[in-house]
Short mmCIF file of C-alpha atoms in Angstrom, two decimals:
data_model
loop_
_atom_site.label_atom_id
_atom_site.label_comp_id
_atom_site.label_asym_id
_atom_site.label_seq_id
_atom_site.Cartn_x
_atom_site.Cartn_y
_atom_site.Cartn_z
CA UNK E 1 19.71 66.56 6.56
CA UNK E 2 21.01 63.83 4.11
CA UNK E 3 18.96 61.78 2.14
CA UNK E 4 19.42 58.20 3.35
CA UNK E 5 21.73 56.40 0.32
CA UNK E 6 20.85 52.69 0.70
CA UNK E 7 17.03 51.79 -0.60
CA UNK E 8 16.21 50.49 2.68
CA UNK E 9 16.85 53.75 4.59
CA UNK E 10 15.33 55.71 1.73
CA UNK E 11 11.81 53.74 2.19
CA UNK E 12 12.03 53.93 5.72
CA UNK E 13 12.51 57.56 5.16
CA UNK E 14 9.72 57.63 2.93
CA UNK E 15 6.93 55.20 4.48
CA UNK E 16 7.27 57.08 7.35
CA UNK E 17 7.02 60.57 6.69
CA UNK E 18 4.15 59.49 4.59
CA UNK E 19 2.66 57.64 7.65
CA UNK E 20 3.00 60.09 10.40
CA UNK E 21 1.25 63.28 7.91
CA UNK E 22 -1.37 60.63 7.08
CA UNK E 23 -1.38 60.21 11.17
CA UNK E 24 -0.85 63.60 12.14
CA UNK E 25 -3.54 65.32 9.45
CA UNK E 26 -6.35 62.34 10.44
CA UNK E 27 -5.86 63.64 14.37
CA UNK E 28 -5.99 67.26 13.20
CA UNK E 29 -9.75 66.68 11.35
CA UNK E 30 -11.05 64.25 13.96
CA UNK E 31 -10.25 66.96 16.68
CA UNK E 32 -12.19 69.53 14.81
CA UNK E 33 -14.86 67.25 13.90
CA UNK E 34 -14.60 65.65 17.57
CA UNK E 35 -15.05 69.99 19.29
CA UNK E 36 -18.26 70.55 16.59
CA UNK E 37 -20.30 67.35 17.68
CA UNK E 38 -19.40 68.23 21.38
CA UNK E 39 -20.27 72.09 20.63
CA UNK E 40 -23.76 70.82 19.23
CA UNK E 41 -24.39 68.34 22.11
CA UNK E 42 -23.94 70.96 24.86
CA UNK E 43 -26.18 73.52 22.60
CA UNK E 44 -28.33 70.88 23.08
CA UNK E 45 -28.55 70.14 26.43
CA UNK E 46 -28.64 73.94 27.39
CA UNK E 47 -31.71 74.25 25.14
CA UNK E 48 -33.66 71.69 26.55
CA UNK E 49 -32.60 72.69 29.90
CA UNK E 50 -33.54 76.46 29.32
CA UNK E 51 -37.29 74.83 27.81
CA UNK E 52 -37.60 72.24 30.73
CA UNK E 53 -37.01 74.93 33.59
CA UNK E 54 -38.84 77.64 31.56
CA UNK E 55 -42.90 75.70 32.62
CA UNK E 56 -41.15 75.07 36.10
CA UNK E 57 -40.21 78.56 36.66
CA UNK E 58 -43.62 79.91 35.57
CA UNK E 59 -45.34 77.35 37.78
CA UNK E 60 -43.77 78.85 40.74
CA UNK E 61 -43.65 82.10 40.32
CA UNK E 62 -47.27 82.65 38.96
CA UNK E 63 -48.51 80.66 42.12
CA UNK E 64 -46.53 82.92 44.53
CA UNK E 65 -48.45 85.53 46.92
CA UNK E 66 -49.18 88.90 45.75
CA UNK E 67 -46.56 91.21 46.12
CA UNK E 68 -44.09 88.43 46.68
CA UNK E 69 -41.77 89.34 43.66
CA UNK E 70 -38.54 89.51 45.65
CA UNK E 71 -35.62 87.38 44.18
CA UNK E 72 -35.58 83.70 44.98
CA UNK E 73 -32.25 81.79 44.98
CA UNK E 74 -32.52 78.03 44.62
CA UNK E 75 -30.90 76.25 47.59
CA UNK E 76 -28.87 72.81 46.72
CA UNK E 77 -30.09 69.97 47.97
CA UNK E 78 -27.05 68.05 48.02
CA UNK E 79 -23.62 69.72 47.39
CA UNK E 80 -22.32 69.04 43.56
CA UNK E 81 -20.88 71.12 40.90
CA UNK E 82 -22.89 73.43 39.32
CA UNK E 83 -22.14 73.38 35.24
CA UNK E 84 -25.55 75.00 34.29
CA UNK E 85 -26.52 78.31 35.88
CA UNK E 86 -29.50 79.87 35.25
CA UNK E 87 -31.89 83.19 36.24
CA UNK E 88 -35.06 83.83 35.39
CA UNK E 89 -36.28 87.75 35.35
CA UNK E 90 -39.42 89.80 34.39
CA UNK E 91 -39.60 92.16 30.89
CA UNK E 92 -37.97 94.86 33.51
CA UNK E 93 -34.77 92.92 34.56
CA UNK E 94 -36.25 91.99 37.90
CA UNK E 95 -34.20 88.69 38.91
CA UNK E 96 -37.18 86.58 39.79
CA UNK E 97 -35.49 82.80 40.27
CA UNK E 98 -31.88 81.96 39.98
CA UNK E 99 -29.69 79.03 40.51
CA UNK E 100 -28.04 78.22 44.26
CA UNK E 101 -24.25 79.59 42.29
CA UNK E 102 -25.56 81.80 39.66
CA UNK E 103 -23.16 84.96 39.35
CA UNK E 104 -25.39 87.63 37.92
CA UNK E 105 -22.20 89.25 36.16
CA UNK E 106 -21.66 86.44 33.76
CA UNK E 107 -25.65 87.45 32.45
CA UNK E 108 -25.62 89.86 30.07
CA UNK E 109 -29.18 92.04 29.73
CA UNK E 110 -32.14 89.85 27.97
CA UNK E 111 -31.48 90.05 24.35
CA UNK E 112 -34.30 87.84 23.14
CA UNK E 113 -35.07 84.14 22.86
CA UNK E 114 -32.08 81.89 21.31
CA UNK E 115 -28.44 81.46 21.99
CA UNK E 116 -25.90 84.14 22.83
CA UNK E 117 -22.07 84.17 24.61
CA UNK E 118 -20.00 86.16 26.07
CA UNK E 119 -16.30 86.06 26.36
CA UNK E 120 -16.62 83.39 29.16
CA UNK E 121 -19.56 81.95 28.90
CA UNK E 122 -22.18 80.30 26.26
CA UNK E 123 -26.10 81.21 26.77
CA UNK E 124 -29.46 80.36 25.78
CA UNK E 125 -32.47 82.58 26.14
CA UNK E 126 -36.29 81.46 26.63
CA UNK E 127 -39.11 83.49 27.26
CA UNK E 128 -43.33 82.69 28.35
CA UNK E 129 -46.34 84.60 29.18
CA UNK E 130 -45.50 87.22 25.69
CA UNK E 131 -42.06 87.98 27.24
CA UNK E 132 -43.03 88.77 30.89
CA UNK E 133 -41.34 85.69 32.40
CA UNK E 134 -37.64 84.93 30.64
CA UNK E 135 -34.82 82.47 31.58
CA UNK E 136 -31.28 82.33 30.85
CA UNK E 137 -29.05 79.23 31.03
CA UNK E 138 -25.35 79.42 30.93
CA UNK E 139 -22.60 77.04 30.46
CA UNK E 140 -18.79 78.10 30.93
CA UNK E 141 -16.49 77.64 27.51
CA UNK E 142 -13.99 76.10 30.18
CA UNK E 143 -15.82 72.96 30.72
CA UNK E 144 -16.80 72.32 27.05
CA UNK E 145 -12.91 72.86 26.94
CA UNK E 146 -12.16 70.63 29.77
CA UNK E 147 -14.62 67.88 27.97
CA UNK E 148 -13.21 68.15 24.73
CA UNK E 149 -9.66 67.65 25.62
CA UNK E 150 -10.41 64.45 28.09
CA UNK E 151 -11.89 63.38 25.13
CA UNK E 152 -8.85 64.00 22.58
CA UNK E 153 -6.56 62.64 25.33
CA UNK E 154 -8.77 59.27 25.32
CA UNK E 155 -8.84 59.20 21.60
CA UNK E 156 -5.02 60.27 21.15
CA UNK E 157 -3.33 58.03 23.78
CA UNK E 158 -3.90 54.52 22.14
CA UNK E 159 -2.49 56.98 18.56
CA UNK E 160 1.05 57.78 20.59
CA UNK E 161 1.50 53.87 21.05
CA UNK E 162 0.24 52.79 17.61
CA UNK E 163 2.47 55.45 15.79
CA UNK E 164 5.70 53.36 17.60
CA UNK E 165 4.86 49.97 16.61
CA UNK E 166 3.90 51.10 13.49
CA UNK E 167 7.25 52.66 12.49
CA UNK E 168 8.61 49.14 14.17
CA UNK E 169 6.20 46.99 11.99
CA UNK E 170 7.94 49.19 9.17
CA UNK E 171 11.23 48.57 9.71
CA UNK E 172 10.59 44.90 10.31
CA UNK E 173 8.54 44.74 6.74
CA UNK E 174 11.16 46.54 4.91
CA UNK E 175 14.13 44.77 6.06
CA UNK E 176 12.17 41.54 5.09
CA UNK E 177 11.69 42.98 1.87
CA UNK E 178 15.53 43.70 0.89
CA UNK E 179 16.97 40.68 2.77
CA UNK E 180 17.25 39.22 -1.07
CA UNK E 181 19.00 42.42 -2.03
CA UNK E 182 21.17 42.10 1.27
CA UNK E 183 22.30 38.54 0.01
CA UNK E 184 22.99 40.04 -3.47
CA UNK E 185 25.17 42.37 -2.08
CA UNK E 186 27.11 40.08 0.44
CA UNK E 187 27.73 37.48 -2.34
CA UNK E 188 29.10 40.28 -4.39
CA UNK E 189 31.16 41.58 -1.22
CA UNK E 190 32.72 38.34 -0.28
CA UNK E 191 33.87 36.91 -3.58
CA UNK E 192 37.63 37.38 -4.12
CA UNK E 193 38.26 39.42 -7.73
CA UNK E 194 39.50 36.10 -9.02
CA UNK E 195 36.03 35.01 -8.78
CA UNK E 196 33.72 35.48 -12.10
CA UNK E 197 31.11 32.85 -11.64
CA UNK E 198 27.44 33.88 -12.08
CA UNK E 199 25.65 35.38 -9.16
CA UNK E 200 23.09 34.08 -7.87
CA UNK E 201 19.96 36.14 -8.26
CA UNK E 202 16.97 34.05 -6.45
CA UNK E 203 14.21 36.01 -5.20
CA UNK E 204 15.60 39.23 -6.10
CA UNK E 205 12.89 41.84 -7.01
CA UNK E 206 11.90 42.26 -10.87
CA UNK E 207 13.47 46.13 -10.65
CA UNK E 208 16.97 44.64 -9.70
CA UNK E 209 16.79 41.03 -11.82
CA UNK E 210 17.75 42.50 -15.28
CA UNK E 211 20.80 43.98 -13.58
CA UNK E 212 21.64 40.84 -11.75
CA UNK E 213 21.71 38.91 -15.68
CA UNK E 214 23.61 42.02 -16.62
CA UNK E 215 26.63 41.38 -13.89
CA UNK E 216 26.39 37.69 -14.57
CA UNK E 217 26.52 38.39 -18.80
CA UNK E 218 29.61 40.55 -17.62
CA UNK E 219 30.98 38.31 -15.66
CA UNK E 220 30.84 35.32 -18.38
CA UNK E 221 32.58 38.01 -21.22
CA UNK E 222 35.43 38.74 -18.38
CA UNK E 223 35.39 34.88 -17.78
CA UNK E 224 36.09 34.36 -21.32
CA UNK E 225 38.79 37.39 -21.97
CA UNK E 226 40.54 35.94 -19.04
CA UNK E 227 40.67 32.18 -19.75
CA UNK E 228 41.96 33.08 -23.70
CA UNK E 229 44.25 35.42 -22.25
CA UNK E 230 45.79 32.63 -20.06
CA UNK E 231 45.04 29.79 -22.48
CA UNK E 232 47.13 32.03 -24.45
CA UNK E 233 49.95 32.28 -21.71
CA UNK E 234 50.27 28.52 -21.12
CA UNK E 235 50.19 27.43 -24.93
CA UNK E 236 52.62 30.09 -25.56
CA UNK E 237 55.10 28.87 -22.62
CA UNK E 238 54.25 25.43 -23.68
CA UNK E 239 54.99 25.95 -27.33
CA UNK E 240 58.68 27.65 -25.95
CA UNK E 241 59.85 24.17 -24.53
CA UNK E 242 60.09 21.91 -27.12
CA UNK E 243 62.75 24.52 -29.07
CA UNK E 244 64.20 25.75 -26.09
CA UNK E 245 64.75 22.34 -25.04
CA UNK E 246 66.46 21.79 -28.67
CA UNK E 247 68.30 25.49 -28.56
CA UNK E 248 69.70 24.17 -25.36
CA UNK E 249 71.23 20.85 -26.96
CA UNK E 250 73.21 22.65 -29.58
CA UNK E 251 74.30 24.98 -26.86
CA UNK E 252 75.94 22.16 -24.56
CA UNK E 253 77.07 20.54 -28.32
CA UNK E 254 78.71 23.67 -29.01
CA UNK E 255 80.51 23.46 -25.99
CA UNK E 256 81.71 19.70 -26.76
CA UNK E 257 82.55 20.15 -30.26
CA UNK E 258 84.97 23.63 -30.12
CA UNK E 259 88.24 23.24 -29.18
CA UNK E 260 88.32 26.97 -28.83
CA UNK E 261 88.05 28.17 -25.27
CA UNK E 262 85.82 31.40 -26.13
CA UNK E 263 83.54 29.58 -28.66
CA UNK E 264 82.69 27.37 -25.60
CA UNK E 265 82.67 29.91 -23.15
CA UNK E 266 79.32 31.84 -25.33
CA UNK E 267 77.76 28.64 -26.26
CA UNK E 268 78.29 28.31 -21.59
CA UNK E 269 76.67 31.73 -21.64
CA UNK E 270 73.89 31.22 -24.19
CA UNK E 271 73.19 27.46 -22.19
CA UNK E 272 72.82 29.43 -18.93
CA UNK E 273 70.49 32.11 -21.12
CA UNK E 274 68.20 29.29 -22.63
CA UNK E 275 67.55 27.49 -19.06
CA UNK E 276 66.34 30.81 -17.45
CA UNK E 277 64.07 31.76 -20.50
CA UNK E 278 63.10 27.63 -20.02
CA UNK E 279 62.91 28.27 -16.36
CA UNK E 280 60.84 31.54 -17.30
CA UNK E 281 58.53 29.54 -19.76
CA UNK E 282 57.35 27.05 -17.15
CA UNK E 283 56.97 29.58 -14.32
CA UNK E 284 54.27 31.23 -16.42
CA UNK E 285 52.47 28.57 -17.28
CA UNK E 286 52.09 27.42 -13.75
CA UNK E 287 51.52 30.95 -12.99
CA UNK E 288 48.55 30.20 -16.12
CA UNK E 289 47.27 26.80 -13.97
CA UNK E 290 47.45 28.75 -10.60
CA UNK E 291 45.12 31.34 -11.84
CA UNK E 292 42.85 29.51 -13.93
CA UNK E 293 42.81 25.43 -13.29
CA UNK E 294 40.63 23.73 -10.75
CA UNK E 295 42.03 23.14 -7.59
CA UNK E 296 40.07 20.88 -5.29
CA UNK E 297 38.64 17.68 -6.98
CA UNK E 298 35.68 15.18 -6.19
CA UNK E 299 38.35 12.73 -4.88
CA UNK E 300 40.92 13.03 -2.17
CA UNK E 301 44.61 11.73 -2.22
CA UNK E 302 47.57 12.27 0.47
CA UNK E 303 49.46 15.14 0.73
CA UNK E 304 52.44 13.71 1.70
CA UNK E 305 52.86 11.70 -1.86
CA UNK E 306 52.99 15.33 -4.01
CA UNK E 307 55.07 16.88 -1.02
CA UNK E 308 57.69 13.75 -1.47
CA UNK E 309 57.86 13.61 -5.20
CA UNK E 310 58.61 17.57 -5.79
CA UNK E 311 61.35 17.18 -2.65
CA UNK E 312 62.79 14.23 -4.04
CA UNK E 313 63.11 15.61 -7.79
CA UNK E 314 64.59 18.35 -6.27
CA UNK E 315 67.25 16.38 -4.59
CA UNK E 316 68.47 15.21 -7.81
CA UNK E 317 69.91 18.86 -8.60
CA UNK E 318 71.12 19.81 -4.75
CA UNK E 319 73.15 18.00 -2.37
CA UNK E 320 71.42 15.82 -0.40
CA UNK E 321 71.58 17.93 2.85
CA UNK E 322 70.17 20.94 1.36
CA UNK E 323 66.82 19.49 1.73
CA UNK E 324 65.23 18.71 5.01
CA UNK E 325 61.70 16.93 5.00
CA UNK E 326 59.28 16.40 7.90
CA UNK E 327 55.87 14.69 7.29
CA UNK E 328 53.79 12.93 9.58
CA UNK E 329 53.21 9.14 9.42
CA UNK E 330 49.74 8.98 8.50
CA UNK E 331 47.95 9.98 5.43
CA UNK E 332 47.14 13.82 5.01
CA UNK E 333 44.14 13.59 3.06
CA UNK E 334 42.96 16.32 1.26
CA UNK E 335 40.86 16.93 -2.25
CA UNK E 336 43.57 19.80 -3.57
CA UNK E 337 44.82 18.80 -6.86
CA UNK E 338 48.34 16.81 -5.95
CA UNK E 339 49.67 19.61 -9.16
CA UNK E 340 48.64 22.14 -7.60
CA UNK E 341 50.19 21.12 -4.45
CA UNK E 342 53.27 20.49 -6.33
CA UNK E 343 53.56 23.49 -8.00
CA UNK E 344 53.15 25.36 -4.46
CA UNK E 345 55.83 23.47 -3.19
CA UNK E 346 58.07 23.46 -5.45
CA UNK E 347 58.06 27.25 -5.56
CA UNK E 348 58.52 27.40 -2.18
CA UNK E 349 61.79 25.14 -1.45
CA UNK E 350 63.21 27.18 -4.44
CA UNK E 351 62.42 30.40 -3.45
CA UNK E 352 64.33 29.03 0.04
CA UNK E 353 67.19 27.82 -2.11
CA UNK E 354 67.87 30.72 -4.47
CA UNK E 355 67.47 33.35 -1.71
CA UNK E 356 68.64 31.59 1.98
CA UNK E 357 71.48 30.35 3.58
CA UNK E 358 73.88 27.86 1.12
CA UNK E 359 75.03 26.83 4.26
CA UNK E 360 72.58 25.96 5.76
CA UNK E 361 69.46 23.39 4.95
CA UNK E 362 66.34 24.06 3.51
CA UNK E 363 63.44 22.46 6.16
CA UNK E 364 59.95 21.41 4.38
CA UNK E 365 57.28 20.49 7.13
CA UNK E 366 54.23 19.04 6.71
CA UNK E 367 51.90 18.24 9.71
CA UNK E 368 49.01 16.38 10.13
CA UNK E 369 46.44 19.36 9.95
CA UNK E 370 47.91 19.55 6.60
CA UNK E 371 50.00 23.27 7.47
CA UNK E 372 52.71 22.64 4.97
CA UNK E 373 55.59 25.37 5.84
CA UNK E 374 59.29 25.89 4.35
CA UNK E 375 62.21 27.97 6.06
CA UNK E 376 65.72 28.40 6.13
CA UNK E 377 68.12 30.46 7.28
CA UNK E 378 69.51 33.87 5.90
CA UNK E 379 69.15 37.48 6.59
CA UNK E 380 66.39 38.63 7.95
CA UNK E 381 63.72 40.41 5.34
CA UNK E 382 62.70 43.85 6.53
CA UNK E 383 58.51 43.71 7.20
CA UNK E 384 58.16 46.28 4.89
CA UNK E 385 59.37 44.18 1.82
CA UNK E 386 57.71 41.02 3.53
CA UNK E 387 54.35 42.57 2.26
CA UNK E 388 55.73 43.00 -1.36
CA UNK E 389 57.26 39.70 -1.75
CA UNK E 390 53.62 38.22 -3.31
CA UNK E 391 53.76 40.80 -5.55
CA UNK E 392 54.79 39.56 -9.34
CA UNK E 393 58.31 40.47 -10.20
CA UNK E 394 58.58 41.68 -7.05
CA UNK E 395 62.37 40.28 -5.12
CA UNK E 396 63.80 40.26 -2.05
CA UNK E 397 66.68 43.06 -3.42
CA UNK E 398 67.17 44.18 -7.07
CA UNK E 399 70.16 42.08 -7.68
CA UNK E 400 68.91 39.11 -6.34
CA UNK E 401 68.75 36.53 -9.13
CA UNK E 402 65.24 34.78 -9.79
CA UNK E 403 62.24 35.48 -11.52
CA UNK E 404 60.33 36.97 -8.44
CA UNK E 405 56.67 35.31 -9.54
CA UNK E 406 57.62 32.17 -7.36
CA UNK E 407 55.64 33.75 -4.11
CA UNK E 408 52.93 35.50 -6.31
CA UNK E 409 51.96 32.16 -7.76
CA UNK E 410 51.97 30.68 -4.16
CA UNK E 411 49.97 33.13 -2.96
CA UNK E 412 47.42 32.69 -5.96
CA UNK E 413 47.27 29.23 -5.26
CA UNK E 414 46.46 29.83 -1.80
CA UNK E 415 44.07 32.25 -2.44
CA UNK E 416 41.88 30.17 -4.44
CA UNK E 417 41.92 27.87 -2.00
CA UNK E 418 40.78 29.63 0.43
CA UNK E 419 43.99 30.07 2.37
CA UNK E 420 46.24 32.39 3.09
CA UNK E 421 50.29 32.85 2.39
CA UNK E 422 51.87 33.76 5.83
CA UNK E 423 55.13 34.88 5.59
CA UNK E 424 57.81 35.82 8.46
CA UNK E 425 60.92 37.03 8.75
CA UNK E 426 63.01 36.24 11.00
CA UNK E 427 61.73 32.26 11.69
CA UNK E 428 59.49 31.89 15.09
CA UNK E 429 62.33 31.20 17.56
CA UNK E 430 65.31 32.42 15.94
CA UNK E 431 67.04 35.73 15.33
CA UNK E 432 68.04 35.39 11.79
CA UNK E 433 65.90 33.49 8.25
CA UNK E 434 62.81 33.44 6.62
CA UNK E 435 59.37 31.33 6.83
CA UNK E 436 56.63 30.65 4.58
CA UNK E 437 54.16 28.79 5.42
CA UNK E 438 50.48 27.63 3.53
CA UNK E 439 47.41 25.90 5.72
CA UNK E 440 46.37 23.35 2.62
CA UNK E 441 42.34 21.76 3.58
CA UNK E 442 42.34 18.67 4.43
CA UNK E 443 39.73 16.04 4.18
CA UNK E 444 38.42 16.55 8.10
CA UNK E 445 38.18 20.34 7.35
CA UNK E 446 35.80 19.59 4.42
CA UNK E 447 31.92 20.03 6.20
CA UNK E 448 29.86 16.89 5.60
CA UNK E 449 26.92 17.44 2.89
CA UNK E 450 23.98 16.98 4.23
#
């Protein structure tokens, strides 16, 4: 048999082995002290029985007629059950007197005053008149037996239903016990590994505290590591712009000033170079923001405004059809940073331009429940890669162009708001595309405080 793992299942374990010896050895000694007390009450009675019936016999057998020595048997004056059976006999082993249901074989020969037994029975011995006159009183071992158990029955009965709710009364008080343990452990399971606040350790037990500030000092070191590591990331990227941005003017001045055709062809070539490594650059800092900025704030503002502004700046580099935008009329309120929903989007609609359809339009819906989705058309993604896609650096085919963290910070974003990424392949309704789609909270989802 296993030992139980979990504390609750080991004290269980324990309380109630410990319980039911405790139970089980207190029956044992009350049942032997229980057969001793009933063993010296029944001595008892037979003694004073044998003593009572001893003057009675005497009487009667003294005042009988000369001669008249022949065996009496007592008759019953009412029928009943005999326990007690007694004879009475001279110093010769003449019966005298005996009992109406006396069996003579259960009396062994006189062998003086006091108690005796045989393998059936238990005796006690009195004599008068210097030993002529003796009596015998018997009592069969099965009825002290009988007694005894009626009695351990009576006593044990009420045991077999406190033992039960005992072990139920145990459960209950243990499971009370670790129910602050229980909530350690579910805060622990449900937090997503992008979560390092502190944990919080209310009414935990003093053994388990110090390793609750433990987890929470780890936490806060991990905390730290991680914000440096992307404070690092997003100065770095940020630092890149400024010279990029400057590397990229000399580029297009290059191309301007040479009159020779392969001079301007590299400083075409390094142009294109510089914009990806820009492009690069501000993909990891909003890859920085996604994982370590706040994303809901104490006010709200509608979605549709950072929806509009990231389509519309988008516009500016695509044709005008390559875009299609659906919003709802009324305000989508919701308290997620308008950034953050800009950076989401924006991710989105050019993950659907670099890798769907040029033919055919890129369509950004928002609805009122705030479900913001983007699709377009183009081959259909296998489900296998569909699971991949969120994965950093991870692309739709290795010589796709593209960065590949476009869906990975999408999916970050969502994440940490408490949503989910759902991506499909081909669109609902269609044989052919690709669909991803984000449920962003909106104010009405938010649970009034009470």
């Amino acid at each position: 048999m296993r030992r139980p793992r979990s504390l609750q299942g080991r004290l269980l374990l324990s309380l109630g082995t410990v319980l039911l010896v405790i139970w089980i050895g207190a029956a044992w000694a009350t049942a032997l002290l229980l057969r001793h007390e009933i063993a010296e009450v029944f001595d008892s009675s037979l003694q004073e029985t044998a003593q009572r019936l001893l003057p009675l016999a005497v009487q009667d057998i003294v005042g009988r007629e000369d001669g008249d020595v022949a065996s009496q048997r007592l008759g019953a004056i009412r029928s009943h059950n005999e326990l007690l059976t007694y004879v009475v006999r001279d110093d010769k082993g003449q019966i005298l007197l005996q009992s109406h249901v006396a069996d003579l074989s259960v009396f062994p020969p006189y062998g003086g005053p006091g108690f005796g037994r045989t393998a059936t029975h238990r005796l006690y011995s009195e004599e008068a008149l210097q030993g002529t006159i003796r009596i015998t009183v018997a009592e069969p071992f099965a009825h002290r037996a009988n007694v005894a158990r009626d009695v351990q029955m009576g006593l044990g009965l009420p045991i077999l239903l406190v033992i039960p709710a005992a072990f139920v009364a145990v459960v209950l008080t243990a499971r009370r016990s670790t129910r602050p343990l229980r909530a350690f452990r579910e805060q622990l399971e449900t937090r997503s590994e992008k979560d390092l606040g502190a944990v919080t350790a209310n009414d935990l037990p003093s053994e388990v505290t110090p390793l609750a500030v433990t987890l929470n000092a780890l936490f806060a070191r991990l905390r730290t590591a991680f914000e440096a590591e992307r404070s690092l990331a997003a100065n770095t990227a940020h630092e890149l712009r400024t010279p990029l941005a400057g590397a990229i003017a000399q580029a297009q001045r290059i191309q301007k000033e040479t009159a020779e055709p392969h001079t301007a062809q590299r400083g075409a070539d390094i142009e294109v170079t510089l914009k990806r490594l820009t492009a690069r650059a501000e993909r990891l800092m909003q890859f920085a923001r996604a994982e370590g900025g706040r994303l809901r704030l104490d006010q709200v503002s509608d979605l549709r405004a950072a929806v509009r502004a990231v389509v519309d700046d988008m516009r500016r580099s695509v044709p005008q059809d390559r875009i299609f935008l659906h919003m709802p009329e009324t305000a989508v309120m919701s308290d997620i940073d308008p950034n953050a929903t800009g950076i989401l989007c924006r991710n989105l609609v050019e993950n659907a331009l670099h890798y769907g359809s040029q033919a055919s339009p890129v369509e950004v819906t928002l609805d009122p429940d705030g479900l913001l989705t983007v699709s377009n058309d183009g081959p259909v993604v296998p489900p296998e890669m569909l699971t991949k896609l969120v994965d950093r650096f991870e692309r739709a085919g290795t010589s796709t162009a593209g960065s590949g963290i476009g869906l990975s910070i999408v999916s970050t974003i969502a994440d940490r708001m408490g949503s989910l990424l759902a991506l499909r392949s081909p669109r609902p309704g269609t044989q052919s595309g690709f669909e991803a789609s984000v449920k962003l909270a909106t104010a009405k989802d938010v649970e009034p405080k009470a």
